[in-house]
Amino acid sequence: MKWLDEIHVMGKCSLSGEIFIQGSKNAALPMMAASLMHRGRSVLKGCPRISDVFCMEEVLKSLGAVTWWEDHDLYLDCSDADGTEIPETYTRRMRSSIILLGPVLSRNKKCRIGYPGGCIIGKRPIDLHLMALGTLGADISEQTFYLDAECSRFQGKDIYFTKSSVGATQQAILAAVMAQGVTKLHNCAKEPEVFWLCRYLRSMGALIKGEETKEIMITGIRELGPGNYTIPPDRIVAGTYLCAAAATRSEITLRNVPEQELQAFLEVYQKIGGQYQANGGTLEVNGKRAVQPIALVETKNYPGFPTDLQAPLMAVLTGAQGRSSIRENIFDQRFGSAFQMNKMGADIKIDGNQAVICGGRPLTGTQVQAGDLRGGAALIIAALMAEGETCITEAELINRGYEHICEDLQALGCRIWQAGSRGFEEL
Ligand code: EPZ
């Protein structure tokens, strides 16, 4: 048993107090990749100190960047980041390192990169990434264990995405900002992490239009200036804590919430009985009302219900008297945590891309295993509802995206601790 990566939760707790929502993991990672394209120092303020960010930092350092932190401000000096190799050790550990391919080609004209691992939520192909870079002029050869790519300078073109992909849209934008000429992207993803990347690049001098639509136009420039930007709050972390409040019938306050980016989730939250009062970036959350079942929730591309909150919502619905169902339309295997919740006494049946939750059965603490980041967070929510102690193994998956979920919940009155390098400890 790897004692270093367990989270233990004593269930049946109610929460009270307030949490400050961290910076967005999925906004920070592409902004770190964008910083590589300025041959000097950039800073990302309010950056979450999470293992995916530390991994991306390691990759940038392996390319020659110098990075350092001042509290939550991440400094990146990419003056000498002339490296062109991104080994599989990184791309397997964190698939989103593929987002560096465009920036490395744009700056250093060639790149050898390992294949990004699939993961428990699905195959995670990169065909749209490669199509976009190939259309802009990259010469990419797929070897057995890595990709070899070259491009003296990207040439602006029209790119048509056959499906909405956050990462592939970001990849194309990163490659186009210093291309020769104009690039027009069609059928882009509209997730906030796309438009935040565009805003960051614009602050570095990039010429980008249409970022909140499905058509984005980029006019290439010769070089990007320094970045100096504040990472926006993490909409998925905020949604996760809203789920925790509903699951434990608690009233909590969330600060630094991107409420506008959570509309589809908040609509469902209210339908199942959740209440909240928004006041600027602060949400007074009232989860006291009993959770109601909901006939069907479908995950969709933004601004629809986010796939990353599907598992946390499922955990909450195990506590609703009656039948609910969730349809997962984005990834092909994103119900892994359901089987773990069933070990706790839930009654969730999976049929293809649909989960049917027969809620209202009491959950009992036991040992469960996190399979992915958001599924792991969902197991914490289920553990908060359960009778007795739950041990969640592979907990390091949760630390990839949640900066201090144990400390946050402990501060709200929950008995939760993580087996860390200092051994078992009560936080
Ligand atoms: C980003 O992943 C997020 N990750 C995911 O969050 C999020 O779930 C996802 O967007 C959807 O919102 C980061 O931003 C680091 P996609 P990404 O490309 O870009 C298919 C989390 O927990 N596809 O929008 O990889 C793909 O298989 C993570 O924080 C192709 O077919 O997602 C999927 O079915 C999990 N070919 C669909 O598109 C491609 O080349 C959407 O994926 C690329 C993707």
XYZ file of C-alpha atoms and ligand atoms in Angstrom:
471
model
C 0.000 0.000 0.000
C 1.454 3.366 -0.990
C 0.771 5.125 2.318
C 1.833 8.468 0.791
C -1.322 9.013 -1.193
C -4.460 8.452 0.830
C -7.136 10.890 1.888
C -9.200 9.875 4.945
C -12.600 11.408 5.661
C -14.880 11.013 8.689
C -18.354 11.303 7.175
C -21.685 12.786 8.251
C -20.120 16.184 8.754
C -21.736 19.529 8.114
C -19.692 22.435 6.836
C -19.617 26.091 7.796
C -17.289 28.960 7.052
C -15.724 30.284 3.881
C -13.329 29.185 1.129
C -11.320 31.299 -1.316
C -11.398 29.671 -4.767
C -7.940 29.009 -6.260
C -6.725 30.029 -9.699
C -7.869 27.888 -12.603
C -5.701 24.849 -13.443
C -7.063 24.677 -16.991
C -6.410 28.368 -17.611
C -2.933 28.348 -16.032
C -1.479 25.444 -18.064
C -1.947 26.953 -21.569
C -0.884 30.373 -20.240
C 2.366 28.803 -19.015
C 2.849 27.319 -22.496
C 2.190 30.743 -24.055
C 4.878 32.302 -21.816
C 7.459 30.150 -23.595
C 6.993 32.299 -26.699
C 8.342 35.451 -25.061
C 12.168 35.464 -24.911
C 12.225 37.014 -21.464
C 10.377 37.132 -18.140
C 6.622 36.721 -17.664
C 4.575 36.400 -14.486
C 1.296 34.582 -13.794
C -0.278 35.909 -10.599
C -2.668 33.917 -8.404
C -1.379 30.683 -9.919
C -2.590 27.493 -8.198
C 0.190 25.495 -6.497
C -0.944 22.102 -7.794
C 0.979 19.163 -9.189
C -0.109 19.709 -12.800
C 1.331 23.245 -12.653
C 4.532 21.940 -11.031
C 4.775 19.320 -13.808
C 4.371 21.950 -16.533
C 6.998 24.035 -14.695
C 9.376 21.050 -14.818
C 8.840 20.644 -18.549
C 9.530 24.342 -19.177
C 12.703 24.104 -17.087
C 13.784 21.039 -19.114
C 13.484 23.282 -22.187
C 15.787 25.886 -20.572
C 13.344 28.179 -18.779
C 14.077 29.481 -15.288
C 11.054 29.590 -12.982
C 10.427 30.670 -9.408
C 7.516 31.489 -7.098
C 6.701 34.424 -4.886
C 3.740 33.093 -2.896
C 1.169 32.363 -5.645
C 2.932 34.395 -8.344
C 4.784 32.174 -10.824
C 7.700 33.812 -12.640
C 8.918 32.287 -15.896
C 12.119 33.529 -17.563
C 12.180 31.919 -21.003
C 15.178 33.869 -22.365
C 17.158 30.649 -22.878
C 14.309 28.162 -23.359
C 15.707 26.861 -26.650
C 15.145 23.158 -25.937
C 13.202 21.038 -28.417
C 12.640 17.730 -26.598
C 9.638 16.874 -24.387
C 10.144 13.290 -23.248
C 7.372 10.785 -22.789
C 7.982 10.806 -19.030
C 6.227 14.169 -19.002
C 3.554 13.583 -21.653
C 2.496 10.329 -19.995
C 2.333 12.040 -16.601
C 0.342 14.973 -17.888
C -1.379 14.733 -21.251
C -1.878 18.475 -21.474
C 1.884 18.918 -22.028
C 0.992 18.293 -25.714
C -0.068 21.967 -25.688
C 3.665 22.847 -25.761
C 4.124 21.422 -29.268
C 2.889 24.550 -31.057
C 4.841 27.028 -28.877
C 8.115 25.011 -29.156
C 7.742 24.796 -32.949
C 6.850 28.487 -33.155
C 9.914 29.500 -31.123
C 12.504 26.794 -31.784
C 11.288 25.438 -35.159
C 11.445 21.777 -34.217
C 10.190 19.490 -31.457
C 10.403 15.848 -30.428
C 7.547 15.035 -28.025
C 6.263 11.857 -26.415
C 2.685 10.734 -26.985
C 0.280 11.977 -24.312
C -1.122 9.136 -22.247
C -4.788 8.316 -22.485
C -6.368 8.229 -19.086
C -9.220 6.638 -17.283
C -11.768 9.093 -18.738
C -11.161 8.027 -22.315
C -8.842 7.640 -25.281
C -7.844 11.328 -25.427
C -6.665 11.416 -29.090
C -4.629 14.333 -30.489
C -5.649 14.122 -34.154
C -7.183 17.619 -34.082
C -3.986 19.073 -32.577
C -1.897 17.506 -35.353
C -4.404 18.538 -38.057
C -4.219 22.163 -36.906
C -0.408 22.265 -36.764
C -0.128 20.438 -40.097
C -2.511 22.914 -41.729
C -0.300 25.782 -40.527
C 2.718 24.116 -42.134
C 4.277 21.807 -39.543
C 5.916 18.682 -40.888
C 5.015 15.973 -38.333
C 6.239 12.380 -38.431
C 4.740 9.876 -35.985
C 7.466 7.544 -34.694
C 6.823 4.560 -32.425
C 7.406 6.319 -29.115
C 7.381 9.981 -30.039
C 6.374 12.610 -32.562
C 9.012 14.474 -34.585
C 7.890 17.874 -35.866
C 9.536 20.723 -37.783
C 8.397 24.090 -39.040
C 10.553 27.052 -40.069
C 7.578 29.418 -39.603
C 3.867 28.717 -39.389
C 1.827 30.123 -42.314
C -1.631 31.523 -41.524
C -4.509 29.431 -42.937
C -8.169 28.569 -42.377
C -8.586 25.673 -39.921
C -11.885 23.789 -39.625
C -12.351 21.715 -36.466
C -14.608 18.713 -37.025
C -15.499 18.754 -33.322
C -15.168 21.169 -30.429
C -11.860 20.613 -28.639
C -10.495 22.916 -25.926
C -6.911 21.716 -26.263
C -6.828 21.670 -30.056
C -8.303 25.187 -30.201
C -5.650 26.391 -27.751
C -2.923 24.586 -29.733
C -3.978 26.323 -32.956
C -4.129 29.740 -31.282
C -0.643 29.284 -29.777
C 0.773 28.277 -33.163
C -0.958 31.103 -35.052
C 0.010 34.128 -32.920
C 3.512 34.363 -34.470
C 2.642 32.814 -37.857
C 3.120 34.571 -41.180
C -0.262 36.078 -42.130
C -3.823 35.555 -40.914
C -5.271 32.365 -39.405
C -9.023 31.787 -39.143
C -10.248 29.060 -36.811
C -13.732 27.620 -37.417
C -15.854 25.606 -34.950
C -13.602 26.551 -32.011
C -14.238 25.518 -28.429
C -15.788 28.381 -26.429
C -14.706 27.275 -22.945
C -13.459 30.114 -20.689
C -9.973 28.583 -20.765
C -9.870 29.462 -24.491
C -10.840 33.079 -24.079
C -8.595 33.557 -21.031
C -5.659 32.288 -23.126
C -6.573 34.784 -25.876
C -6.713 37.619 -23.347
C -3.320 36.655 -21.941
C -1.789 36.486 -25.432
C -3.373 39.835 -26.317
C -1.720 41.329 -23.230
C 1.580 40.085 -24.744
C 0.814 41.907 -28.017
C -0.995 39.179 -29.995
C -3.650 40.236 -32.529
C -6.727 38.047 -31.832
C -10.429 38.585 -32.522
C -13.576 36.557 -31.741
C -12.361 34.537 -28.777
C -15.805 34.129 -27.189
C -17.275 32.793 -30.419
C -16.692 29.678 -32.514
C -14.769 31.724 -35.112
C -11.409 33.138 -34.010
C -9.150 35.236 -36.259
C -5.453 35.680 -35.500
C -3.050 37.984 -37.337
C 0.519 36.747 -36.822
C 3.204 39.049 -35.406
C 6.991 38.646 -35.240
C 7.342 38.399 -31.475
C 5.385 38.455 -28.235
C 6.129 40.807 -25.342
C 6.266 39.815 -21.649
C 3.170 38.376 -19.966
C 1.914 39.838 -16.697
C -1.512 38.434 -15.868
C -3.690 37.168 -13.050
C -5.004 33.626 -13.415
C -8.839 33.620 -13.354
C -10.630 31.604 -10.625
C -11.242 27.905 -11.159
C -14.890 27.336 -12.143
C -14.634 23.571 -11.590
C -13.176 23.905 -8.076
C -15.988 26.363 -7.237
C -18.572 23.892 -8.574
C -16.989 21.098 -6.562
C -17.444 23.029 -3.301
C -21.033 23.894 -4.233
C -21.584 20.135 -4.535
C -19.979 19.588 -1.120
C -22.424 22.101 0.420
C -25.461 20.360 -1.124
C -24.174 16.909 -0.165
C -23.788 17.888 3.494
C -26.852 20.179 3.740
C -24.510 23.033 4.700
C -24.343 26.781 4.352
C -20.909 28.054 3.271
C -19.420 31.165 1.674
C -17.278 30.922 -1.454
C -15.079 33.857 -2.415
C -13.486 34.526 -5.822
C -16.190 32.576 -7.731
C -16.482 33.020 -11.558
C -20.293 32.873 -11.339
C -20.782 33.904 -14.995
C -18.803 30.815 -16.092
C -20.989 28.456 -14.047
C -24.492 29.307 -15.315
C -25.386 25.858 -16.682
C -24.141 24.186 -13.507
C -25.924 26.682 -11.222
C -29.171 26.067 -13.138
C -28.931 22.346 -12.316
C -27.821 23.177 -8.770
C -31.042 25.114 -8.197
C -33.158 22.409 -9.839
C -31.902 19.848 -7.282
C -32.716 22.213 -4.400
C -29.458 24.136 -3.971
C -29.706 27.842 -3.228
C -27.157 30.649 -3.454
C -26.906 34.414 -3.221
C -24.346 35.994 -5.513
C -22.695 39.242 -4.477
C -19.911 40.129 -6.896
C -17.404 37.261 -6.742
C -18.844 35.974 -3.454
C -21.455 33.235 -3.294
C -23.461 32.632 -0.100
C -24.334 28.980 -0.654
C -27.276 27.299 1.095
C -27.377 23.553 0.665
C -29.772 23.026 3.560
C -32.756 21.909 1.485
C -32.983 18.179 0.782
C -31.449 17.291 -2.569
C -34.088 16.538 -5.235
C -33.563 13.980 -8.014
C -33.279 15.300 -11.584
C -34.598 13.405 -14.615
C -31.636 14.064 -16.913
C -28.460 16.151 -16.956
C -26.371 16.090 -20.159
C -22.745 17.213 -20.285
C -22.123 19.556 -23.195
C -19.473 21.858 -24.635
C -19.460 25.307 -23.025
C -21.728 27.010 -22.127
C -23.497 23.684 -21.434
C -23.138 21.610 -18.270
C -19.363 20.958 -17.812
C -18.136 17.378 -18.057
C -15.675 18.106 -15.217
C -18.577 18.517 -12.759
C -20.394 15.359 -13.856
C -18.838 13.099 -11.205
C -19.191 15.584 -8.296
C -22.879 16.034 -9.222
C -23.325 12.264 -9.333
C -22.051 12.014 -5.765
C -24.613 14.599 -4.630
C -27.461 12.774 -6.436
C -26.780 9.562 -4.511
C -28.328 11.494 -1.612
C -31.528 12.477 -3.464
C -34.620 10.366 -2.801
C -35.521 9.009 -6.241
C -34.117 8.380 -9.710
C -31.762 10.735 -11.527
C -29.764 10.283 -14.707
C -26.667 11.833 -16.227
C -25.571 11.505 -19.850
C -21.832 12.007 -20.559
C -21.448 13.343 -24.099
C -17.832 14.547 -24.077
C -15.645 11.651 -22.942
C -16.167 7.971 -23.600
C -15.319 6.550 -20.169
C -16.017 9.058 -17.458
C -18.130 7.068 -15.000
C -15.273 5.322 -13.151
C -16.128 6.849 -9.790
C -19.665 5.412 -9.957
C -18.326 1.914 -9.299
C -16.418 3.224 -6.304
C -19.543 4.964 -4.945
C -21.449 1.687 -5.331
C -18.853 0.111 -3.019
C -20.054 2.683 -0.446
C -23.662 1.554 -0.895
C -24.839 3.773 -3.750
C -27.048 2.331 -6.491
C -25.702 3.665 -9.794
C -26.217 1.752 -13.024
C -24.167 2.558 -16.118
C -25.594 1.944 -19.567
C -23.289 3.218 -22.313
C -22.867 6.946 -21.821
C -25.730 7.183 -19.341
C -25.653 6.762 -15.568
C -28.884 6.143 -13.642
C -28.637 7.013 -9.958
C -31.280 5.527 -7.629
C -30.610 7.884 -4.748
C -31.564 7.837 -1.103
C -29.635 4.754 0.062
C -27.268 5.565 2.938
C -23.554 5.489 2.086
C -21.048 3.744 4.345
C -17.378 4.613 4.559
C -14.946 2.076 3.095
C -11.739 2.002 1.033
C -12.203 3.396 -2.473
C -9.792 4.343 -5.256
C -9.583 7.601 -7.183
C -9.309 6.931 -10.932
C -9.001 10.501 -12.181
C -8.902 14.025 -10.828
C -12.614 14.906 -10.814
C -13.714 11.374 -9.977
C -11.437 11.567 -6.935
C -13.042 14.847 -5.841
C -16.449 13.182 -6.260
C -15.359 10.408 -3.889
C -14.487 13.026 -1.260
C -18.026 14.411 -1.618
C -19.500 10.918 -1.248
C -17.259 10.362 1.797
C -18.585 13.555 3.417
C -22.088 12.018 3.211
C -21.129 8.514 4.344
C -21.435 6.930 7.789
C -17.954 6.320 9.245
C -14.489 6.673 7.754
C -13.629 6.501 4.058
C -10.084 5.980 2.765
C -9.487 7.255 -0.771
C -6.334 5.818 -2.353
C -4.433 7.256 -5.371
C -5.212 10.611 -3.765
C -2.311 12.277 -5.576
C -4.673 12.401 -8.576
C -6.813 14.858 -6.602
C -3.800 17.019 -5.749
C -3.290 17.504 -9.507
C -6.123 20.020 -9.614
C -7.161 20.946 -6.059
C -4.576 23.039 -4.253
C -5.699 22.398 -0.691
C -8.996 20.495 -0.708
C -8.203 18.795 2.629
C -7.212 22.064 4.315
C -10.257 23.822 2.836
C -12.722 21.183 4.055
C -10.943 20.838 7.397
C -11.325 24.609 7.873
C -15.069 24.182 7.200
C -15.290 21.690 10.064
C -14.750 18.378 8.339
C -12.450 15.714 9.773
C -10.238 15.007 6.773
C -6.543 14.268 6.489
C -4.052 13.205 3.835
C -1.285 10.696 4.350
C 1.594 12.848 3.201
C 5.407 12.700 3.310
C 5.125 13.582 7.006
C 3.124 10.432 7.634
C -0.495 10.180 8.709
C -1.593 13.409 10.241
C -4.750 15.198 11.253
C -4.789 18.532 9.379
C -9.730 20.025 -21.484
O -9.245 18.774 -21.923
C -9.604 19.996 -19.974
N -8.197 19.818 -19.612
C -10.427 18.850 -19.387
O -10.332 18.928 -17.965
C -11.887 19.041 -19.799
O -12.655 17.952 -19.314
C -11.978 19.116 -21.328
O -11.122 20.179 -21.821
C -13.393 19.375 -21.805
O -13.853 20.585 -21.277
C -7.365 20.881 -19.647
O -7.759 21.980 -20.009
C -5.937 20.638 -19.249
P -11.063 18.372 -25.427
P -8.975 18.516 -23.505
O -9.968 18.394 -26.428
O -8.544 19.767 -24.152
C -11.920 14.722 -28.289
C -9.809 18.187 -15.808
O -10.297 17.339 -15.037
N -10.674 15.062 -28.994
O -12.008 19.522 -25.368
O -8.117 17.319 -23.633
C -11.672 14.199 -26.887
O -11.367 12.823 -26.918
C -9.652 17.874 -17.278
O -9.418 19.327 -15.450
C -10.415 14.446 -30.220
O -11.196 13.629 -30.697
O -10.453 18.149 -23.979
C -12.990 14.484 -26.203
O -13.909 13.452 -26.512
C -10.180 16.490 -17.640
N -9.251 14.769 -30.882
C -13.462 15.776 -26.859
O -12.691 15.910 -28.068
C -8.366 15.690 -30.375
O -7.333 15.953 -31.045
C -13.224 17.019 -26.012
O -11.882 17.005 -25.610
C -8.654 16.301 -29.141
C -9.815 15.978 -28.460
